[in-house]
Every structure is written in structure tokens, then in C-alpha cells.
mmCIF file of the C-alpha atoms, coordinates in Angstrom:
data_MODEL
# 
_entry.id   MODEL 
# 
loop_
_atom_site.group_PDB 
_atom_site.id 
_atom_site.type_symbol 
_atom_site.label_atom_id 
_atom_site.label_alt_id 
_atom_site.label_comp_id 
_atom_site.label_asym_id 
_atom_site.label_entity_id 
_atom_site.label_seq_id 
_atom_site.pdbx_PDB_ins_code 
_atom_site.Cartn_x 
_atom_site.Cartn_y 
_atom_site.Cartn_z 
_atom_site.occupancy 
_atom_site.B_iso_or_equiv 
_atom_site.pdbx_formal_charge 
_atom_site.auth_seq_id 
_atom_site.auth_comp_id 
_atom_site.auth_asym_id 
_atom_site.auth_atom_id 
_atom_site.pdbx_PDB_model_num 
ATOM 1   C CA . UNK A 1 1   ? -73.449 19.195 5.094   1.00 0.00 ? 1   UNK A CA 1 
ATOM 2   C CA . UNK A 1 2   ? -75.734 22.237 5.361   1.00 0.00 ? 2   UNK A CA 1 
ATOM 3   C CA . UNK A 1 3   ? -75.389 23.409 1.728   1.00 0.00 ? 3   UNK A CA 1 
ATOM 4   C CA . UNK A 1 4   ? -74.833 21.959 -1.724  1.00 0.00 ? 4   UNK A CA 1 
ATOM 5   C CA . UNK A 1 5   ? -73.564 23.237 -5.023  1.00 0.00 ? 5   UNK A CA 1 
ATOM 6   C CA . UNK A 1 6   ? -76.122 25.280 -6.944  1.00 0.00 ? 6   UNK A CA 1 
ATOM 7   C CA . UNK A 1 7   ? -76.782 25.405 -10.669 1.00 0.00 ? 7   UNK A CA 1 
ATOM 8   C CA . UNK A 1 8   ? -76.046 29.125 -10.731 1.00 0.00 ? 8   UNK A CA 1 
ATOM 9   C CA . UNK A 1 9   ? -72.607 28.473 -9.250  1.00 0.00 ? 9   UNK A CA 1 
ATOM 10  C CA . UNK A 1 10  ? -71.811 25.756 -11.796 1.00 0.00 ? 10  UNK A CA 1 
ATOM 11  C CA . UNK A 1 11  ? -72.913 27.968 -14.692 1.00 0.00 ? 11  UNK A CA 1 
ATOM 12  C CA . UNK A 1 12  ? -70.964 31.009 -13.455 1.00 0.00 ? 12  UNK A CA 1 
ATOM 13  C CA . UNK A 1 13  ? -67.762 29.046 -12.928 1.00 0.00 ? 13  UNK A CA 1 
ATOM 14  C CA . UNK A 1 14  ? -68.154 27.163 -16.224 1.00 0.00 ? 14  UNK A CA 1 
ATOM 15  C CA . UNK A 1 15  ? -68.516 30.409 -18.143 1.00 0.00 ? 15  UNK A CA 1 
ATOM 16  C CA . UNK A 1 16  ? -65.562 31.863 -16.240 1.00 0.00 ? 16  UNK A CA 1 
ATOM 17  C CA . UNK A 1 17  ? -63.486 28.983 -17.664 1.00 0.00 ? 17  UNK A CA 1 
ATOM 18  C CA . UNK A 1 18  ? -64.852 29.736 -21.180 1.00 0.00 ? 18  UNK A CA 1 
ATOM 19  C CA . UNK A 1 19  ? -66.434 26.292 -21.409 1.00 0.00 ? 19  UNK A CA 1 
ATOM 20  C CA . UNK A 1 20  ? -69.713 25.282 -22.981 1.00 0.00 ? 20  UNK A CA 1 
ATOM 21  C CA . UNK A 1 21  ? -72.032 22.804 -21.314 1.00 0.00 ? 21  UNK A CA 1 
ATOM 22  C CA . UNK A 1 22  ? -70.750 20.217 -23.794 1.00 0.00 ? 22  UNK A CA 1 
ATOM 23  C CA . UNK A 1 23  ? -67.139 20.984 -22.855 1.00 0.00 ? 23  UNK A CA 1 
ATOM 24  C CA . UNK A 1 24  ? -67.865 20.491 -19.152 1.00 0.00 ? 24  UNK A CA 1 
ATOM 25  C CA . UNK A 1 25  ? -69.854 17.339 -19.832 1.00 0.00 ? 25  UNK A CA 1 
ATOM 26  C CA . UNK A 1 26  ? -66.986 15.841 -21.827 1.00 0.00 ? 26  UNK A CA 1 
ATOM 27  C CA . UNK A 1 27  ? -64.472 16.529 -19.050 1.00 0.00 ? 27  UNK A CA 1 
ATOM 28  C CA . UNK A 1 28  ? -66.758 14.848 -16.496 1.00 0.00 ? 28  UNK A CA 1 
ATOM 29  C CA . UNK A 1 29  ? -67.829 12.018 -18.803 1.00 0.00 ? 29  UNK A CA 1 
ATOM 30  C CA . UNK A 1 30  ? -71.527 12.887 -18.509 1.00 0.00 ? 30  UNK A CA 1 
ATOM 31  C CA . UNK A 1 31  ? -74.086 14.100 -21.045 1.00 0.00 ? 31  UNK A CA 1 
ATOM 32  C CA . UNK A 1 32  ? -74.552 17.776 -21.787 1.00 0.00 ? 32  UNK A CA 1 
ATOM 33  C CA . UNK A 1 33  ? -78.212 17.249 -20.823 1.00 0.00 ? 33  UNK A CA 1 
ATOM 34  C CA . UNK A 1 34  ? -77.022 16.310 -17.311 1.00 0.00 ? 34  UNK A CA 1 
ATOM 35  C CA . UNK A 1 35  ? -75.039 19.557 -17.060 1.00 0.00 ? 35  UNK A CA 1 
ATOM 36  C CA . UNK A 1 36  ? -78.074 21.478 -18.317 1.00 0.00 ? 36  UNK A CA 1 
ATOM 37  C CA . UNK A 1 37  ? -80.226 19.922 -15.592 1.00 0.00 ? 37  UNK A CA 1 
ATOM 38  C CA . UNK A 1 38  ? -77.669 20.879 -12.925 1.00 0.00 ? 38  UNK A CA 1 
ATOM 39  C CA . UNK A 1 39  ? -77.521 24.476 -14.097 1.00 0.00 ? 39  UNK A CA 1 
ATOM 40  C CA . UNK A 1 40  ? -81.291 24.923 -14.378 1.00 0.00 ? 40  UNK A CA 1 
ATOM 41  C CA . UNK A 1 41  ? -82.010 23.414 -10.976 1.00 0.00 ? 41  UNK A CA 1 
ATOM 42  C CA . UNK A 1 42  ? -83.729 20.306 -12.362 1.00 0.00 ? 42  UNK A CA 1 
ATOM 43  C CA . UNK A 1 43  ? -81.158 18.050 -10.763 1.00 0.00 ? 43  UNK A CA 1 
ATOM 44  C CA . UNK A 1 44  ? -78.000 17.920 -8.656  1.00 0.00 ? 44  UNK A CA 1 
ATOM 45  C CA . UNK A 1 45  ? -74.633 16.398 -9.498  1.00 0.00 ? 45  UNK A CA 1 
ATOM 46  C CA . UNK A 1 46  ? -74.002 13.251 -7.500  1.00 0.00 ? 46  UNK A CA 1 
ATOM 47  C CA . UNK A 1 47  ? -71.696 13.755 -4.524  1.00 0.00 ? 47  UNK A CA 1 
ATOM 48  C CA . UNK A 1 48  ? -69.040 11.659 -6.282  1.00 0.00 ? 48  UNK A CA 1 
ATOM 49  C CA . UNK A 1 49  ? -68.816 14.435 -8.899  1.00 0.00 ? 49  UNK A CA 1 
ATOM 50  C CA . UNK A 1 50  ? -67.945 17.204 -6.426  1.00 0.00 ? 50  UNK A CA 1 
ATOM 51  C CA . UNK A 1 51  ? -64.183 16.607 -6.439  1.00 0.00 ? 51  UNK A CA 1 
ATOM 52  C CA . UNK A 1 52  ? -63.769 16.262 -10.238 1.00 0.00 ? 52  UNK A CA 1 
ATOM 53  C CA . UNK A 1 53  ? -66.219 19.134 -10.819 1.00 0.00 ? 53  UNK A CA 1 
ATOM 54  C CA . UNK A 1 54  ? -64.262 21.427 -8.512  1.00 0.00 ? 54  UNK A CA 1 
ATOM 55  C CA . UNK A 1 55  ? -61.001 20.391 -10.204 1.00 0.00 ? 55  UNK A CA 1 
ATOM 56  C CA . UNK A 1 56  ? -62.337 21.101 -13.699 1.00 0.00 ? 56  UNK A CA 1 
ATOM 57  C CA . UNK A 1 57  ? -63.717 24.472 -12.575 1.00 0.00 ? 57  UNK A CA 1 
ATOM 58  C CA . UNK A 1 58  ? -60.381 25.369 -10.957 1.00 0.00 ? 58  UNK A CA 1 
ATOM 59  C CA . UNK A 1 59  ? -61.549 25.808 -7.338  1.00 0.00 ? 59  UNK A CA 1 
ATOM 60  C CA . UNK A 1 60  ? -61.701 23.868 -4.077  1.00 0.00 ? 60  UNK A CA 1 
ATOM 61  C CA . UNK A 1 61  ? -64.666 21.757 -2.991  1.00 0.00 ? 61  UNK A CA 1 
ATOM 62  C CA . UNK A 1 62  ? -65.371 24.214 -0.159  1.00 0.00 ? 62  UNK A CA 1 
ATOM 63  C CA . UNK A 1 63  ? -65.471 27.104 -2.629  1.00 0.00 ? 63  UNK A CA 1 
ATOM 64  C CA . UNK A 1 64  ? -67.740 25.099 -4.928  1.00 0.00 ? 64  UNK A CA 1 
ATOM 65  C CA . UNK A 1 65  ? -70.199 24.375 -2.122  1.00 0.00 ? 65  UNK A CA 1 
ATOM 66  C CA . UNK A 1 66  ? -70.194 27.928 -0.799  1.00 0.00 ? 66  UNK A CA 1 
ATOM 67  C CA . UNK A 1 67  ? -70.470 29.520 -4.221  1.00 0.00 ? 67  UNK A CA 1 
ATOM 68  C CA . UNK A 1 68  ? -67.492 31.794 -3.529  1.00 0.00 ? 68  UNK A CA 1 
ATOM 69  C CA . UNK A 1 69  ? -64.325 31.369 -5.554  1.00 0.00 ? 69  UNK A CA 1 
ATOM 70  C CA . UNK A 1 70  ? -61.454 33.058 -3.767  1.00 0.00 ? 70  UNK A CA 1 
ATOM 71  C CA . UNK A 1 71  ? -58.464 34.413 -5.680  1.00 0.00 ? 71  UNK A CA 1 
ATOM 72  C CA . UNK A 1 72  ? -55.485 34.913 -3.414  1.00 0.00 ? 72  UNK A CA 1 
ATOM 73  C CA . UNK A 1 73  ? -53.468 37.787 -4.878  1.00 0.00 ? 73  UNK A CA 1 
ATOM 74  C CA . UNK A 1 74  ? -50.992 37.605 -2.004  1.00 0.00 ? 74  UNK A CA 1 
ATOM 75  C CA . UNK A 1 75  ? -48.501 35.497 -3.937  1.00 0.00 ? 75  UNK A CA 1 
ATOM 76  C CA . UNK A 1 76  ? -45.595 36.651 -1.786  1.00 0.00 ? 76  UNK A CA 1 
ATOM 77  C CA . UNK A 1 77  ? -47.306 35.523 1.430   1.00 0.00 ? 77  UNK A CA 1 
ATOM 78  C CA . UNK A 1 78  ? -46.908 38.927 3.061   1.00 0.00 ? 78  UNK A CA 1 
ATOM 79  C CA . UNK A 1 79  ? -47.297 38.261 6.779   1.00 0.00 ? 79  UNK A CA 1 
ATOM 80  C CA . UNK A 1 80  ? -48.894 41.681 7.254   1.00 0.00 ? 80  UNK A CA 1 
ATOM 81  C CA . UNK A 1 81  ? -51.882 40.462 5.241   1.00 0.00 ? 81  UNK A CA 1 
ATOM 82  C CA . UNK A 1 82  ? -52.490 37.551 7.600   1.00 0.00 ? 82  UNK A CA 1 
ATOM 83  C CA . UNK A 1 83  ? -56.113 36.854 8.459   1.00 0.00 ? 83  UNK A CA 1 
ATOM 84  C CA . UNK A 1 84  ? -57.189 35.105 11.660  1.00 0.00 ? 84  UNK A CA 1 
ATOM 85  C CA . UNK A 1 85  ? -60.177 32.799 12.076  1.00 0.00 ? 85  UNK A CA 1 
ATOM 86  C CA . UNK A 1 86  ? -61.710 31.198 15.173  1.00 0.00 ? 86  UNK A CA 1 
ATOM 87  C CA . UNK A 1 87  ? -64.226 28.355 15.067  1.00 0.00 ? 87  UNK A CA 1 
ATOM 88  C CA . UNK A 1 88  ? -67.132 29.129 17.436  1.00 0.00 ? 88  UNK A CA 1 
ATOM 89  C CA . UNK A 1 89  ? -67.798 25.403 17.909  1.00 0.00 ? 89  UNK A CA 1 
ATOM 90  C CA . UNK A 1 90  ? -64.416 23.878 18.742  1.00 0.00 ? 90  UNK A CA 1 
ATOM 91  C CA . UNK A 1 91  ? -62.323 27.032 19.313  1.00 0.00 ? 91  UNK A CA 1 
ATOM 92  C CA . UNK A 1 92  ? -59.827 26.085 16.614  1.00 0.00 ? 92  UNK A CA 1 
ATOM 93  C CA . UNK A 1 93  ? -57.571 29.033 15.629  1.00 0.00 ? 93  UNK A CA 1 
ATOM 94  C CA . UNK A 1 94  ? -56.579 29.278 11.970  1.00 0.00 ? 94  UNK A CA 1 
ATOM 95  C CA . UNK A 1 95  ? -54.451 31.805 10.085  1.00 0.00 ? 95  UNK A CA 1 
ATOM 96  C CA . UNK A 1 96  ? -53.960 32.495 6.383   1.00 0.00 ? 96  UNK A CA 1 
ATOM 97  C CA . UNK A 1 97  ? -51.432 34.780 4.729   1.00 0.00 ? 97  UNK A CA 1 
ATOM 98  C CA . UNK A 1 98  ? -53.935 36.233 2.283   1.00 0.00 ? 98  UNK A CA 1 
ATOM 99  C CA . UNK A 1 99  ? -57.440 35.633 0.946   1.00 0.00 ? 99  UNK A CA 1 
ATOM 100 C CA . UNK A 1 100 ? -58.803 32.161 1.709   1.00 0.00 ? 100 UNK A CA 1 
ATOM 101 C CA . UNK A 1 101 ? -62.019 30.263 2.236   1.00 0.00 ? 101 UNK A CA 1 
ATOM 102 C CA . UNK A 1 102 ? -61.703 28.607 5.633   1.00 0.00 ? 102 UNK A CA 1 
ATOM 103 C CA . UNK A 1 103 ? -64.040 25.959 7.019   1.00 0.00 ? 103 UNK A CA 1 
ATOM 104 C CA . UNK A 1 104 ? -64.149 24.157 10.383  1.00 0.00 ? 104 UNK A CA 1 
ATOM 105 C CA . UNK A 1 105 ? -66.760 21.896 11.997  1.00 0.00 ? 105 UNK A CA 1 
ATOM 106 C CA . UNK A 1 106 ? -68.844 22.127 8.843   1.00 0.00 ? 106 UNK A CA 1 
ATOM 107 C CA . UNK A 1 107 ? -69.177 25.925 8.742   1.00 0.00 ? 107 UNK A CA 1 
ATOM 108 C CA . UNK A 1 108 ? -67.395 28.599 6.723   1.00 0.00 ? 108 UNK A CA 1 
ATOM 109 C CA . UNK A 1 109 ? -65.496 30.992 8.973   1.00 0.00 ? 109 UNK A CA 1 
ATOM 110 C CA . UNK A 1 110 ? -65.283 34.751 8.396   1.00 0.00 ? 110 UNK A CA 1 
ATOM 111 C CA . UNK A 1 111 ? -61.941 36.482 8.882   1.00 0.00 ? 111 UNK A CA 1 
ATOM 112 C CA . UNK A 1 112 ? -61.877 38.218 12.257  1.00 0.00 ? 112 UNK A CA 1 
ATOM 113 C CA . UNK A 1 113 ? -62.194 41.998 12.215  1.00 0.00 ? 113 UNK A CA 1 
ATOM 114 C CA . UNK A 1 114 ? -59.945 43.506 14.875  1.00 0.00 ? 114 UNK A CA 1 
ATOM 115 C CA . UNK A 1 115 ? -61.080 46.502 16.912  1.00 0.00 ? 115 UNK A CA 1 
ATOM 116 C CA . UNK A 1 116 ? -58.866 48.975 18.733  1.00 0.00 ? 116 UNK A CA 1 
ATOM 117 C CA . UNK A 1 117 ? -58.404 47.777 22.316  1.00 0.00 ? 117 UNK A CA 1 
ATOM 118 C CA . UNK A 1 118 ? -60.989 49.379 24.593  1.00 0.00 ? 118 UNK A CA 1 
ATOM 119 C CA . UNK A 1 119 ? -61.086 49.845 28.355  1.00 0.00 ? 119 UNK A CA 1 
ATOM 120 C CA . UNK A 1 120 ? -62.522 46.376 28.931  1.00 0.00 ? 120 UNK A CA 1 
ATOM 121 C CA . UNK A 1 121 ? -59.872 44.742 26.716  1.00 0.00 ? 121 UNK A CA 1 
ATOM 122 C CA . UNK A 1 122 ? -56.831 46.922 27.343  1.00 0.00 ? 122 UNK A CA 1 
ATOM 123 C CA . UNK A 1 123 ? -53.604 45.291 26.155  1.00 0.00 ? 123 UNK A CA 1 
ATOM 124 C CA . UNK A 1 124 ? -50.775 46.365 28.453  1.00 0.00 ? 124 UNK A CA 1 
ATOM 125 C CA . UNK A 1 125 ? -47.201 46.145 27.174  1.00 0.00 ? 125 UNK A CA 1 
ATOM 126 C CA . UNK A 1 126 ? -43.824 46.467 28.869  1.00 0.00 ? 126 UNK A CA 1 
ATOM 127 C CA . UNK A 1 127 ? -40.545 46.144 26.995  1.00 0.00 ? 127 UNK A CA 1 
ATOM 128 C CA . UNK A 1 128 ? -37.649 44.509 28.831  1.00 0.00 ? 128 UNK A CA 1 
ATOM 129 C CA . UNK A 1 129 ? -34.568 42.508 27.826  1.00 0.00 ? 129 UNK A CA 1 
ATOM 130 C CA . UNK A 1 130 ? -35.583 42.329 24.186  1.00 0.00 ? 130 UNK A CA 1 
ATOM 131 C CA . UNK A 1 131 ? -39.122 41.130 24.888  1.00 0.00 ? 131 UNK A CA 1 
ATOM 132 C CA . UNK A 1 132 ? -42.612 42.535 24.958  1.00 0.00 ? 132 UNK A CA 1 
ATOM 133 C CA . UNK A 1 133 ? -44.272 41.461 28.198  1.00 0.00 ? 133 UNK A CA 1 
ATOM 134 C CA . UNK A 1 134 ? -47.992 41.511 27.461  1.00 0.00 ? 134 UNK A CA 1 
ATOM 135 C CA . UNK A 1 135 ? -50.866 41.315 29.938  1.00 0.00 ? 135 UNK A CA 1 
ATOM 136 C CA . UNK A 1 136 ? -54.617 41.812 29.726  1.00 0.00 ? 136 UNK A CA 1 
ATOM 137 C CA . UNK A 1 137 ? -56.595 42.524 32.892  1.00 0.00 ? 137 UNK A CA 1 
ATOM 138 C CA . UNK A 1 138 ? -59.615 40.474 31.871  1.00 0.00 ? 138 UNK A CA 1 
ATOM 139 C CA . UNK A 1 139 ? -61.922 37.886 33.386  1.00 0.00 ? 139 UNK A CA 1 
ATOM 140 C CA . UNK A 1 140 ? -60.549 34.378 32.837  1.00 0.00 ? 140 UNK A CA 1 
ATOM 141 C CA . UNK A 1 141 ? -63.518 32.262 33.884  1.00 0.00 ? 141 UNK A CA 1 
ATOM 142 C CA . UNK A 1 142 ? -64.616 29.049 32.186  1.00 0.00 ? 142 UNK A CA 1 
ATOM 143 C CA . UNK A 1 143 ? -67.252 30.909 30.182  1.00 0.00 ? 143 UNK A CA 1 
ATOM 144 C CA . UNK A 1 144 ? -65.637 34.299 29.522  1.00 0.00 ? 144 UNK A CA 1 
ATOM 145 C CA . UNK A 1 145 ? -61.918 34.574 28.819  1.00 0.00 ? 145 UNK A CA 1 
ATOM 146 C CA . UNK A 1 146 ? -59.131 35.679 26.494  1.00 0.00 ? 146 UNK A CA 1 
ATOM 147 C CA . UNK A 1 147 ? -58.552 32.774 24.117  1.00 0.00 ? 147 UNK A CA 1 
ATOM 148 C CA . UNK A 1 148 ? -55.164 33.813 22.723  1.00 0.00 ? 148 UNK A CA 1 
ATOM 149 C CA . UNK A 1 149 ? -52.576 36.574 22.550  1.00 0.00 ? 149 UNK A CA 1 
ATOM 150 C CA . UNK A 1 150 ? -50.603 37.140 19.357  1.00 0.00 ? 150 UNK A CA 1 
ATOM 151 C CA . UNK A 1 151 ? -47.889 39.359 17.917  1.00 0.00 ? 151 UNK A CA 1 
ATOM 152 C CA . UNK A 1 152 ? -47.747 40.097 14.200  1.00 0.00 ? 152 UNK A CA 1 
ATOM 153 C CA . UNK A 1 153 ? -44.628 41.743 12.841  1.00 0.00 ? 153 UNK A CA 1 
ATOM 154 C CA . UNK A 1 154 ? -43.211 42.337 9.373   1.00 0.00 ? 154 UNK A CA 1 
ATOM 155 C CA . UNK A 1 155 ? -41.839 38.803 9.149   1.00 0.00 ? 155 UNK A CA 1 
ATOM 156 C CA . UNK A 1 156 ? -43.527 36.755 11.848  1.00 0.00 ? 156 UNK A CA 1 
ATOM 157 C CA . UNK A 1 157 ? -46.748 35.753 13.541  1.00 0.00 ? 157 UNK A CA 1 
ATOM 158 C CA . UNK A 1 158 ? -46.469 34.284 17.017  1.00 0.00 ? 158 UNK A CA 1 
ATOM 159 C CA . UNK A 1 159 ? -49.477 33.127 18.981  1.00 0.00 ? 159 UNK A CA 1 
ATOM 160 C CA . UNK A 1 160 ? -49.821 32.048 22.618  1.00 0.00 ? 160 UNK A CA 1 
ATOM 161 C CA . UNK A 1 161 ? -52.937 30.095 23.588  1.00 0.00 ? 161 UNK A CA 1 
ATOM 162 C CA . UNK A 1 162 ? -54.707 31.125 26.786  1.00 0.00 ? 162 UNK A CA 1 
ATOM 163 C CA . UNK A 1 163 ? -56.984 28.947 28.888  1.00 0.00 ? 163 UNK A CA 1 
ATOM 164 C CA . UNK A 1 164 ? -59.710 29.652 31.470  1.00 0.00 ? 164 UNK A CA 1 
ATOM 165 C CA . UNK A 1 165 ? -58.406 30.281 34.998  1.00 0.00 ? 165 UNK A CA 1 
ATOM 166 C CA . UNK A 1 166 ? -54.920 31.096 33.676  1.00 0.00 ? 166 UNK A CA 1 
ATOM 167 C CA . UNK A 1 167 ? -53.255 34.465 34.065  1.00 0.00 ? 167 UNK A CA 1 
ATOM 168 C CA . UNK A 1 168 ? -53.549 36.313 30.778  1.00 0.00 ? 168 UNK A CA 1 
ATOM 169 C CA . UNK A 1 169 ? -49.915 37.080 30.028  1.00 0.00 ? 169 UNK A CA 1 
ATOM 170 C CA . UNK A 1 170 ? -47.301 36.257 27.412  1.00 0.00 ? 170 UNK A CA 1 
ATOM 171 C CA . UNK A 1 171 ? -43.857 37.253 26.187  1.00 0.00 ? 171 UNK A CA 1 
ATOM 172 C CA . UNK A 1 172 ? -42.914 38.011 22.595  1.00 0.00 ? 172 UNK A CA 1 
ATOM 173 C CA . UNK A 1 173 ? -39.466 38.708 21.199  1.00 0.00 ? 173 UNK A CA 1 
ATOM 174 C CA . UNK A 1 174 ? -39.074 42.308 20.084  1.00 0.00 ? 174 UNK A CA 1 
ATOM 175 C CA . UNK A 1 175 ? -38.851 42.220 16.285  1.00 0.00 ? 175 UNK A CA 1 
ATOM 176 C CA . UNK A 1 176 ? -39.420 45.840 15.360  1.00 0.00 ? 176 UNK A CA 1 
ATOM 177 C CA . UNK A 1 177 ? -42.797 47.474 15.118  1.00 0.00 ? 177 UNK A CA 1 
ATOM 178 C CA . UNK A 1 178 ? -45.854 45.271 15.014  1.00 0.00 ? 178 UNK A CA 1 
ATOM 179 C CA . UNK A 1 179 ? -49.348 44.672 16.290  1.00 0.00 ? 179 UNK A CA 1 
ATOM 180 C CA . UNK A 1 180 ? -50.488 42.819 19.399  1.00 0.00 ? 180 UNK A CA 1 
ATOM 181 C CA . UNK A 1 181 ? -53.803 40.981 19.430  1.00 0.00 ? 181 UNK A CA 1 
ATOM 182 C CA . UNK A 1 182 ? -56.060 39.634 22.165  1.00 0.00 ? 182 UNK A CA 1 
ATOM 183 C CA . UNK A 1 183 ? -59.111 37.512 21.361  1.00 0.00 ? 183 UNK A CA 1 
ATOM 184 C CA . UNK A 1 184 ? -62.065 37.559 23.762  1.00 0.00 ? 184 UNK A CA 1 
ATOM 185 C CA . UNK A 1 185 ? -64.406 34.596 23.307  1.00 0.00 ? 185 UNK A CA 1 
ATOM 186 C CA . UNK A 1 186 ? -67.424 36.887 23.899  1.00 0.00 ? 186 UNK A CA 1 
ATOM 187 C CA . UNK A 1 187 ? -66.470 40.115 22.149  1.00 0.00 ? 187 UNK A CA 1 
ATOM 188 C CA . UNK A 1 188 ? -63.932 39.231 19.459  1.00 0.00 ? 188 UNK A CA 1 
ATOM 189 C CA . UNK A 1 189 ? -60.482 40.424 18.412  1.00 0.00 ? 189 UNK A CA 1 
ATOM 190 C CA . UNK A 1 190 ? -58.743 43.538 19.789  1.00 0.00 ? 190 UNK A CA 1 
ATOM 191 C CA . UNK A 1 191 ? -55.384 45.075 18.926  1.00 0.00 ? 191 UNK A CA 1 
ATOM 192 C CA . UNK A 1 192 ? -52.805 47.645 19.896  1.00 0.00 ? 192 UNK A CA 1 
ATOM 193 C CA . UNK A 1 193 ? -49.775 48.744 17.861  1.00 0.00 ? 193 UNK A CA 1 
ATOM 194 C CA . UNK A 1 194 ? -46.280 48.606 19.340  1.00 0.00 ? 194 UNK A CA 1 
ATOM 195 C CA . UNK A 1 195 ? -42.810 49.708 18.393  1.00 0.00 ? 195 UNK A CA 1 
ATOM 196 C CA . UNK A 1 196 ? -39.486 49.203 20.195  1.00 0.00 ? 196 UNK A CA 1 
ATOM 197 C CA . UNK A 1 197 ? -38.298 51.847 22.604  1.00 0.00 ? 197 UNK A CA 1 
ATOM 198 C CA . UNK A 1 198 ? -35.695 54.171 21.126  1.00 0.00 ? 198 UNK A CA 1 
ATOM 199 C CA . UNK A 1 199 ? -32.364 53.457 22.719  1.00 0.00 ? 199 UNK A CA 1 
ATOM 200 C CA . UNK A 1 200 ? -30.293 56.411 23.907  1.00 0.00 ? 200 UNK A CA 1 
ATOM 201 C CA . UNK A 1 201 ? -26.810 56.195 22.349  1.00 0.00 ? 201 UNK A CA 1 
ATOM 202 C CA . UNK A 1 202 ? -23.927 55.782 24.794  1.00 0.00 ? 202 UNK A CA 1 
ATOM 203 C CA . UNK A 1 203 ? -21.492 58.721 24.695  1.00 0.00 ? 203 UNK A CA 1 
ATOM 204 C CA . UNK A 1 204 ? -17.879 58.672 25.740  1.00 0.00 ? 204 UNK A CA 1 
ATOM 205 C CA . UNK A 1 205 ? -16.742 60.920 28.574  1.00 0.00 ? 205 UNK A CA 1 
ATOM 206 C CA . UNK A 1 206 ? -16.209 64.462 27.283  1.00 0.00 ? 206 UNK A CA 1 
ATOM 207 C CA . UNK A 1 207 ? -18.035 63.782 24.022  1.00 0.00 ? 207 UNK A CA 1 
ATOM 208 C CA . UNK A 1 208 ? -20.412 66.555 23.031  1.00 0.00 ? 208 UNK A CA 1 
ATOM 209 C CA . UNK A 1 209 ? -24.039 65.513 22.341  1.00 0.00 ? 209 UNK A CA 1 
ATOM 210 C CA . UNK A 1 210 ? -25.059 65.603 18.675  1.00 0.00 ? 210 UNK A CA 1 
# 
């Protein structure tokens, strides 16, 4: 554990809950002097208090330790608000449909910021038989590679994991307009927007075009 709850965090969250030091102490079955020591930096709550303290303050243990309380306003879980996270230690890929505090391998992960695909990370797309065929002409060595390809539409997120020495290609079902992502383990997340090809309506023989 590389960080611990601070007194300033406890005080801020306590006041946010409209509690006095005595109120918090009573809920945790400790003295108000103990809470005062925590908040003024003259002592730390024992590790066994972290879970009940977080519960009383209305946040997760990770939020308590980081000092950031996250309020997810995305109650409808809108897929278009999905955030992606990648752990730099183990490569774990995590998604959240809204604001979240995400931790892996003992570190807090920032949401990835996608950049428009550049020449070195060009995402090529062909549409055929109801699918997007996606390729990225990119090095796929053991140290530098595309880690995953993903498609995010209005109602879905589909991800295909890539591995070193594989061909970087994937197929995604066409589900209306959306955004394609490619994650480079050296340079980060890139995207390109896609929309289905407009189909030419079939006309009967002798029918005048509209």
C-alpha cells in the first residue's frame, strides 16, 4: 500500500455527511478524541477501521485512500460514456460506464484519453457482409504492439484482445455509427469514427428514380 487515508480527507468527508467528530466517533465506537487525532494528523486510524470508516462516510475504501470521492452521475449506464483503463503493470483492461475510481496492481488508473488516429496508428476499416473488418498496420513485436481493438456503439462495447506477433485485425458486427479504438502499449489509445455505408435502394424495372 503506497498511500493511507489522511486527516484532511476524513474531515472533508465527515463534514460532507453533516457529522460532527462525536457523531463519527459514535458510529465507529471510538472516542471523539481519536477522531480529532486522525483529522489533525496526530494519529492514523487502524487498518481495521478502513472498511467501517469508508462505509460510514459513504465511499469505497479505494476512494478513501486516494482522497477522491467519485460521484457517478451516469445512472442510466450510457455506453457512450464508457471509460477505458489499462494497467501498465499487468496489462489488465477495464471499462466503466461512467465515472469511477479504478485500481489495479496497487495503483489508481487514469481513464485513457483517446487521440485521433495518426499515420503511425491508422485504423483501416472495410465494411462487408454486415461487419466492419478492422486492421492496423503496426509493429506487433514482443515489446511494441497493439494491445486491443474495440468498437463502441450506441448500445454495445466489443473488445478483441491482440497479442505480440499476431496480425492486428478483428471483425465487428455493424451496429450503426460508432467509434473504433486501437490501443498501442507505447503511445496509448487512438480512435476513428465509423458509420455504415448507405445502401442504394433497389428499383423495379421501369421505375423512375426519386
